[in-house]
PDB file of C-alpha atoms in Angstrom:
ATOM      1  CA  VAL A 739      -0.290  -0.310   0.181  1.00 38.00           C
ATOM      2  CA  VAL A 740       2.135   2.248   0.840  1.00 39.00           C
ATOM      3  CA  GLY A 741       4.312   1.926  -2.144  1.00 42.00           C
ATOM      4  CA  THR A 742       1.226   2.368  -4.726  1.00 41.00           C
ATOM      5  CA  HIS A 743      -0.084   4.926  -2.540  1.00 38.00           C
ATOM      6  CA  HIS A 744       3.616   7.163  -2.253  1.00 42.00           C
ATOM      7  CA  ASP A 745       3.046  10.197  -4.612  1.00 45.00           C
ATOM      8  CA  ARG A 746      -0.216  10.138  -2.125  1.00 40.00           C
ATOM      9  CA  ILE A 747       1.327   9.975   1.637  1.00 37.00           C
ATOM     10  CA  GLU A 748       4.303  11.900   0.872  1.00 44.00           C
ATOM     11  CA  GLY A 749       3.074  15.856   1.448  1.00 45.00           C
ATOM     12  CA  VAL A 750       0.786  15.063   4.178  1.00 38.00           C
ATOM     13  CA  ALA A 751       1.819  15.938   8.053  1.00 42.00           C
ATOM     14  CA  VAL A 752       1.327  13.150  10.049  1.00 40.00           C
ATOM     15  CA  GLY A 753       2.532  12.301  13.672  1.00 46.00           C
ATOM     16  CA  MET A 754       3.759  12.381  17.029  1.00 49.00           C
ATOM     17  CA  TYR A 755       6.451  14.961  16.476  1.00 53.00           C
ATOM     18  CA  ASP A 756       5.170  15.683  12.432  1.00 57.00           C
ATOM     19  CA  ASP A 757       7.176  13.381  10.701  1.00 65.00           C
ATOM     20  CA  LEU A 758       5.537  12.782   7.087  1.00 69.00           C
ATOM     21  CA  PRO A 759       4.004   9.317   7.171  1.00 73.00           C
ATOM     22  CA  ILE A 760       6.827   7.569   5.037  1.00 78.00           C
ATOM     23  CA  ASP A 761       9.069   8.560   6.988  1.00 76.00           C
ATOM     24  CA  THR A 762       6.584   7.545  10.642  1.00 74.00           C
ATOM     25  CA  ILE A 763       6.173   4.079   8.234  1.00 79.00           C
ATOM     26  CA  ARG A 764      10.048   3.754   7.943  1.00 79.00           C
ATOM     27  CA  GLY A 765      10.970   4.738  11.848  1.00 77.00           C
ATOM     28  CA  VAL A 766       8.129   1.964  13.014  1.00 77.00           C
ATOM     29  CA  ALA A 767       8.979  -0.915  10.705  1.00 78.00           C
ATOM     30  CA  ALA A 768      13.024  -0.566  11.940  1.00 78.00           C
ATOM     31  CA  THR A 769      12.349  -0.119  15.620  1.00 76.00           C
ATOM     32  CA  LEU A 770       9.649  -3.475  14.061  1.00 74.00           C
ATOM     33  CA  GLY A 771      12.661  -5.466  13.782  1.00 77.00           C
ATOM     34  CA  GLN A 772      14.610  -4.010  15.918  1.00 76.00           C
ATOM     35  CA  VAL A 773      12.800  -5.909  18.240  1.00 70.00           C
ATOM     36  CA  ALA A 774      11.602  -9.551  16.241  1.00 72.00           C
ATOM     37  CA  LYS A 775      15.385  -8.916  15.768  1.00 75.00           C
ATOM     38  CA  ILE A 776      15.794  -9.418  19.776  1.00 69.00           C
ATOM     39  CA  LEU A 777      12.780 -12.060  20.293  1.00 66.00           C
ATOM     40  CA  THR A 778      14.416 -14.076  17.655  1.00 70.00           C
ATOM     41  CA  GLU A 779      17.672 -14.343  19.083  1.00 72.00           C
ATOM     42  CA  GLU A 780      15.106 -15.402  22.536  1.00 65.00           C
ATOM     43  CA  GLY A 781      13.143 -18.329  20.766  1.00 63.00           C
ATOM     44  CA  PRO A 782       9.217 -18.249  20.428  1.00 58.00           C
ATOM     45  CA  LEU A 783       7.141 -19.329  23.962  1.00 54.00           C
ATOM     46  CA  LEU A 784       4.147 -21.086  22.097  1.00 55.00           C
ATOM     47  CA  ASP A 785       2.721 -22.316  25.787  1.00 55.00           C
ATOM     48  CA  HIS A 786       0.330 -18.533  27.254  1.00 55.00           C
ATOM     49  CA  THR A 787       0.360 -20.422  30.497  1.00 60.00           C
ATOM     50  CA  THR A 788       3.717 -20.473  31.579  1.00 60.00           C
ATOM     51  CA  GLN A 789       5.161 -17.810  33.804  1.00 64.00           C
ATOM     52  CA  ALA A 790       7.750 -17.516  31.231  1.00 59.00           C
ATOM     53  CA  TYR A 791       5.279 -16.816  28.591  1.00 54.00           C
ATOM     54  CA  THR A 792       4.022 -13.086  30.902  1.00 58.00           C
ATOM     55  CA  THR A 793       7.751 -12.508  31.833  1.00 61.00           C
ATOM     56  CA  SER A 794       8.240 -12.156  27.639  1.00 59.00           C
ATOM     57  CA  LEU A 795       5.322 -10.063  26.933  1.00 59.00           C
ATOM     58  CA  GLU A 796       6.659  -7.343  29.721  1.00 63.00           C
ATOM     59  CA  ARG A 797      10.359  -7.896  28.132  1.00 64.00           C
ATOM     60  CA  LEU A 798       8.208  -7.360  24.159  1.00 63.00           C
ATOM     61  CA  GLU A 799       7.915  -4.041  25.725  1.00 66.00           C
ATOM     62  CA  THR A 800      11.576  -3.466  27.066  1.00 70.00           C
ATOM     63  CA  HIS A 801      12.787  -4.121  23.999  1.00 72.00           C
ATOM     64  CA  PHE A 802      10.455  -1.840  22.211  1.00 77.00           C
ATOM     65  CA  ASN A 803      11.640   1.488  23.940  1.00 77.00           C
ATOM     66  CA  ALA A 804      15.400   0.157  24.874  1.00 80.00           C
ATOM     67  CA  SER A 805      15.054  -0.365  20.321  1.00 82.00           C
ATOM     68  CA  ARG A 806      12.932   2.965  20.036  1.00 82.00           C
ATOM     69  CA  PHE A 807      15.539   5.189  22.478  1.00 86.00           C
ATOM     70  CA  ASP A 808      18.566   4.206  20.224  1.00 86.00           C
ATOM     71  CA  LYS A 809      16.660   4.300  16.633  1.00 88.00           C
ATOM     72  CA  VAL A 810      16.560   8.271  18.601  1.00 88.00           C
ATOM     73  CA  MET A 811      19.350   8.599  19.690  1.00 89.00           C
ATOM     74  CA  SER A 812      21.237   7.433  16.464  1.00 90.00           C
ATOM     75  CA  GLU A 813      19.479  10.348  14.561  1.00 91.00           C
ATOM     76  CA  VAL A 814      20.865  12.561  17.857  1.00 91.00           C
ATOM     77  CA  ILE A 815      23.969  12.155  16.698  1.00 91.00           C
ATOM     78  CA  GLU A 816      23.080  12.182  13.396  1.00 92.00           C
ATOM     79  CA  VAL A 817      21.668  15.323  13.537  1.00 93.00           C
ATOM     80  CA  VAL A 818      22.402  17.427  16.482  1.00 94.00           C
ATOM     81  CA  ASP A 819      26.932  17.946  16.573  1.00 93.00           C
ATOM     82  CA  LEU A 820      29.224  19.455  18.561  1.00 93.00           C
ATOM     83  CA  ARG A 821      29.022  23.277  17.214  1.00 94.00           C
ATOM     84  CA  TYR A 822      25.839  23.252  17.801  1.00 95.00           C
ATOM     85  CA  ILE A 823      25.613  22.493  21.523  1.00 95.00           C
ATOM     86  CA  ASP A 824      28.471  24.943  21.892  1.00 94.00           C
ATOM     87  CA  SER A 825      27.207  28.040  20.681  1.00 94.00           C
ATOM     88  CA  VAL A 826      23.375  26.994  22.613  1.00 94.00           C
ATOM     89  CA  LYS A 827      25.561  26.421  25.638  1.00 94.00           C
ATOM     90  CA  THR A 828      28.233  29.677  24.561  1.00 93.00           C
ATOM     91  CA  THR A 829      24.835  32.196  24.047  1.00 91.00           C
ATOM     92  CA  ALA A 830      24.000  34.194  27.803  1.00 90.00           C
ATOM     93  CA  SER A 831      21.065  34.259  26.843  1.00 91.00           C
ATOM     94  CA  PRO A 832      18.894  31.767  24.832  1.00 92.00           C
ATOM     95  CA  LEU A 833      15.727  32.004  22.976  1.00 94.00           C
ATOM     96  CA  PRO A 834      13.469  30.263  26.113  1.00 94.00           C
ATOM     97  CA  MET A 835      12.672  27.280  23.074  1.00 96.00           C
ATOM     98  CA  ILE A 836      15.939  25.964  22.868  1.00 96.00           C
ATOM     99  CA  MET A 837      16.417  27.125  26.847  1.00 96.00           C
ATOM    100  CA  GLN A 838      14.043  24.863  27.502  1.00 97.00           C
ATOM    101  CA  ILE A 839      14.651  22.343  25.586  1.00 97.00           C
ATOM    102  CA  MET A 840      18.302  22.280  26.934  1.00 96.00           C
ATOM    103  CA  GLN A 841      17.290  22.194  30.395  1.00 97.00           C
ATOM    104  CA  ALA A 842      14.490  19.069  30.488  1.00 96.00           C
ATOM    105  CA  ILE A 843      17.201  17.548  29.115  1.00 96.00           C
ATOM    106  CA  MET A 844      19.764  17.899  32.200  1.00 96.00           C
ATOM    107  CA  TYR A 845      16.248  17.403  34.439  1.00 96.00           C
ATOM    108  CA  ILE A 846      16.276  13.741  32.545  1.00 95.00           C
ATOM    109  CA  LEU A 847      20.155  13.369  33.302  1.00 95.00           C
ATOM    110  CA  GLY A 848      19.364  13.461  36.361  1.00 94.00           C
ATOM    111  CA  HIS A 849      20.599  17.093  37.790  1.00 94.00           C
ATOM    112  CA  GLN A 850      19.494  19.131  40.314  1.00 94.00           C
ATOM    113  CA  GLU A 851      16.463  21.683  39.985  1.00 93.00           C
ATOM    114  CA  LEU A 852      18.563  24.402  41.970  1.00 93.00           C
ATOM    115  CA  ASP A 853      21.903  24.220  38.739  1.00 94.00           C
ATOM    116  CA  VAL A 854      19.527  23.434  36.348  1.00 94.00           C
ATOM    117  CA  THR A 855      16.159  26.295  36.508  1.00 94.00           C
ATOM    118  CA  LYS A 856      18.804  29.189  35.482  1.00 94.00           C
ATOM    119  CA  TRP A 857      20.222  29.455  32.729  1.00 94.00           C
ATOM    120  CA  PRO A 858      23.977  30.547  34.078  1.00 94.00           C
ATOM    121  CA  LYS A 859      23.861  28.039  36.238  1.00 95.00           C
ATOM    122  CA  CYS A 860      22.016  25.188  33.675  1.00 95.00           C
ATOM    123  CA  ARG A 861      24.790  26.127  30.375  1.00 92.00           C
ATOM    124  CA  LYS A 862      27.609  25.226  32.573  1.00 94.00           C
ATOM    125  CA  LEU A 863      26.290  21.906  32.455  1.00 95.00           C
ATOM    126  CA  ILE A 864      26.116  21.136  28.843  1.00 93.00           C
ATOM    127  CA  THR A 865      29.896  19.800  28.021  1.00 91.00           C
ATOM    128  CA  HIS A 866      30.890  17.597  25.615  1.00 90.00           C
ATOM    129  CA  HIS A 867      30.325  14.878  26.501  1.00 93.00           C
ATOM    130  CA  ILE A 868      26.286  15.085  26.496  1.00 92.00           C
ATOM    131  CA  PHE A 869      25.834  12.992  23.471  1.00 92.00           C
ATOM    132  CA  LYS A 870      27.931  10.364  25.761  1.00 93.00           C
ATOM    133  CA  GLU A 871      25.358  11.293  29.045  1.00 93.00           C
ATOM    134  CA  MET A 872      21.849  10.947  26.991  1.00 92.00           C
ATOM    135  CA  ARG A 873      23.130   7.221  25.497  1.00 90.00           C
ATOM    136  CA  MET A 874      24.113   6.369  29.386  1.00 91.00           C
ATOM    137  CA  ILE A 875      21.122   6.782  30.720  1.00 89.00           C
ATOM    138  CA  ASP A 876      19.417   2.908  31.149  1.00 86.00           C
ATOM    139  CA  VAL A 877      15.709   3.481  29.311  1.00 82.00           C
ATOM    140  CA  ARG A 878      14.396  -0.363  30.872  1.00 78.00           C
ATOM    141  CA  SER A 879      15.295   0.674  34.339  1.00 82.00           C
ATOM    142  CA  GLN A 880      13.010   3.794  36.532  1.00 85.00           C
ATOM    143  CA  LEU A 881      14.471   7.463  36.277  1.00 86.00           C
ATOM    144  CA  LYS A 882      13.530   9.723  38.468  1.00 92.00           C
ATOM    145  CA  ILE A 883       9.570  10.946  38.580  1.00 93.00           C
ATOM    146  CA  HIS A 884      10.260  14.533  40.286  1.00 94.00           C
ATOM    147  CA  LYS A 885      13.164  14.331  36.986  1.00 95.00           C
ATOM    148  CA  LEU A 886      10.245  13.021  34.556  1.00 94.00           C
ATOM    149  CA  THR A 887       8.354  16.213  35.785  1.00 95.00           C
ATOM    150  CA  LEU A 888      10.099  18.694  35.326  1.00 95.00           C
ATOM    151  CA  ALA A 889      11.082  17.736  32.938  1.00 96.00           C
ATOM    152  CA  ARG A 890       7.620  17.664  31.432  1.00 96.00           C
ATOM    153  CA  GLU A 891       6.858  21.173  32.648  1.00 96.00           C
ATOM    154  CA  CYS A 892       9.355  22.444  30.380  1.00 95.00           C
ATOM    155  CA  ILE A 893       8.608  20.903  27.424  1.00 95.00           C
ATOM    156  CA  LYS A 894       4.701  21.474  28.092  1.00 95.00           C
ATOM    157  CA  ASN A 895       3.863  24.461  26.297  1.00 95.00           C
ATOM    158  CA  LEU A 896       6.672  23.406  23.032  1.00 94.00           C
ATOM    159  CA  ASN A 897       5.288  21.873  19.624  1.00 92.00           C
ATOM    160  CA  ALA A 898       6.811  20.296  16.608  1.00 91.00           C
ATOM    161  CA  GLY A 899       5.674  22.485  14.265  1.00 91.00           C
ATOM    162  CA  ASP A 900       6.653  26.286  16.280  1.00 93.00           C
ATOM    163  CA  ILE A 901      10.028  24.815  17.390  1.00 94.00           C
ATOM    164  CA  ALA A 902      11.287  23.548  13.727  1.00 92.00           C
ATOM    165  CA  MET A 903      10.499  26.936  12.638  1.00 93.00           C
ATOM    166  CA  GLU A 904      12.096  28.905  15.137  1.00 94.00           C
ATOM    167  CA  LEU A 905      15.486  26.651  15.758  1.00 94.00           C
ATOM    168  CA  GLY A 906      15.583  24.596  13.484  1.00 93.00           C
ATOM    169  CA  PRO A 907      16.285  20.691  12.748  1.00 94.00           C
ATOM    170  CA  LYS A 908      18.360  20.162  15.231  1.00 95.00           C
ATOM    171  CA  ALA A 909      16.991  21.429  18.932  1.00 95.00           C
ATOM    172  CA  LEU A 910      13.570  19.667  16.902  1.00 95.00           C
ATOM    173  CA  MET A 911      16.249  16.923  17.179  1.00 94.00           C
ATOM    174  CA  LEU A 912      17.088  17.354  20.821  1.00 96.00           C
ATOM    175  CA  TRP A 913      13.419  17.751  21.751  1.00 96.00           C
ATOM    176  CA  LYS A 914      12.559  14.774  20.377  1.00 94.00           C
ATOM    177  CA  TRP A 915      15.294  13.479  21.751  1.00 94.00           C
ATOM    178  CA  VAL A 916      13.005  14.011  25.125  1.00 95.00           C
ATOM    179  CA  ILE A 917       9.574  13.439  24.347  1.00 93.00           C
ATOM    180  CA  MET A 918      10.577   9.919  23.650  1.00 91.00           C
ATOM    181  CA  MET A 919      12.529   9.801  27.288  1.00 92.00           C
ATOM    182  CA  LEU A 920       9.013  10.964  28.387  1.00 93.00           C
ATOM    183  CA  ALA A 921       7.433   8.575  26.435  1.00 89.00           C
ATOM    184  CA  VAL A 922       9.697   5.918  27.090  1.00 88.00           C
ATOM    185  CA  GLN A 923       9.045   6.036  30.905  1.00 88.00           C
ATOM    186  CA  GLY A 924       5.486   6.510  30.603  1.00 84.00           C
ATOM    187  CA  LEU A 925       5.118  10.576  31.287  1.00 79.00           C
TER     188      LEU A 925
END
């Protein structure tokens, strides 16, 4: 269906991140492909009455979240470069949207509210190791709900369209990472 109707859906923006439908389909397919690979390695569980089956259903969500995290993290590294991170960090008073996105990232990374709420302190937390810090998060375990709530508050009034228009694709990709992290953590 996608191949035969590609021209009809190519220009229509839908989805959580205002991606084109074909991009959304490709992203879901890539994520499900990775999950399928993991499940194939684990082997099928056909007996639905066993504890192992129940456990495998729980692991399915974990695998999906981990695969989704890997996909979005790879996209962040591909789109956002350290020059951009440096430019954000060195800006004395950045646009409110990028400041909110960076503050949300800092909360997710576990930084203290006292160090994140004011930009002069927050920008000192932004280092060249930010991608490494972001990648080191284990999405299979629950992060601190207080920090996730603070992150959600930072970005609650932001949307993909405004970010793309005012800040561009690099900030949009960082916002997508925050949205993904909140989603896989159940917020």
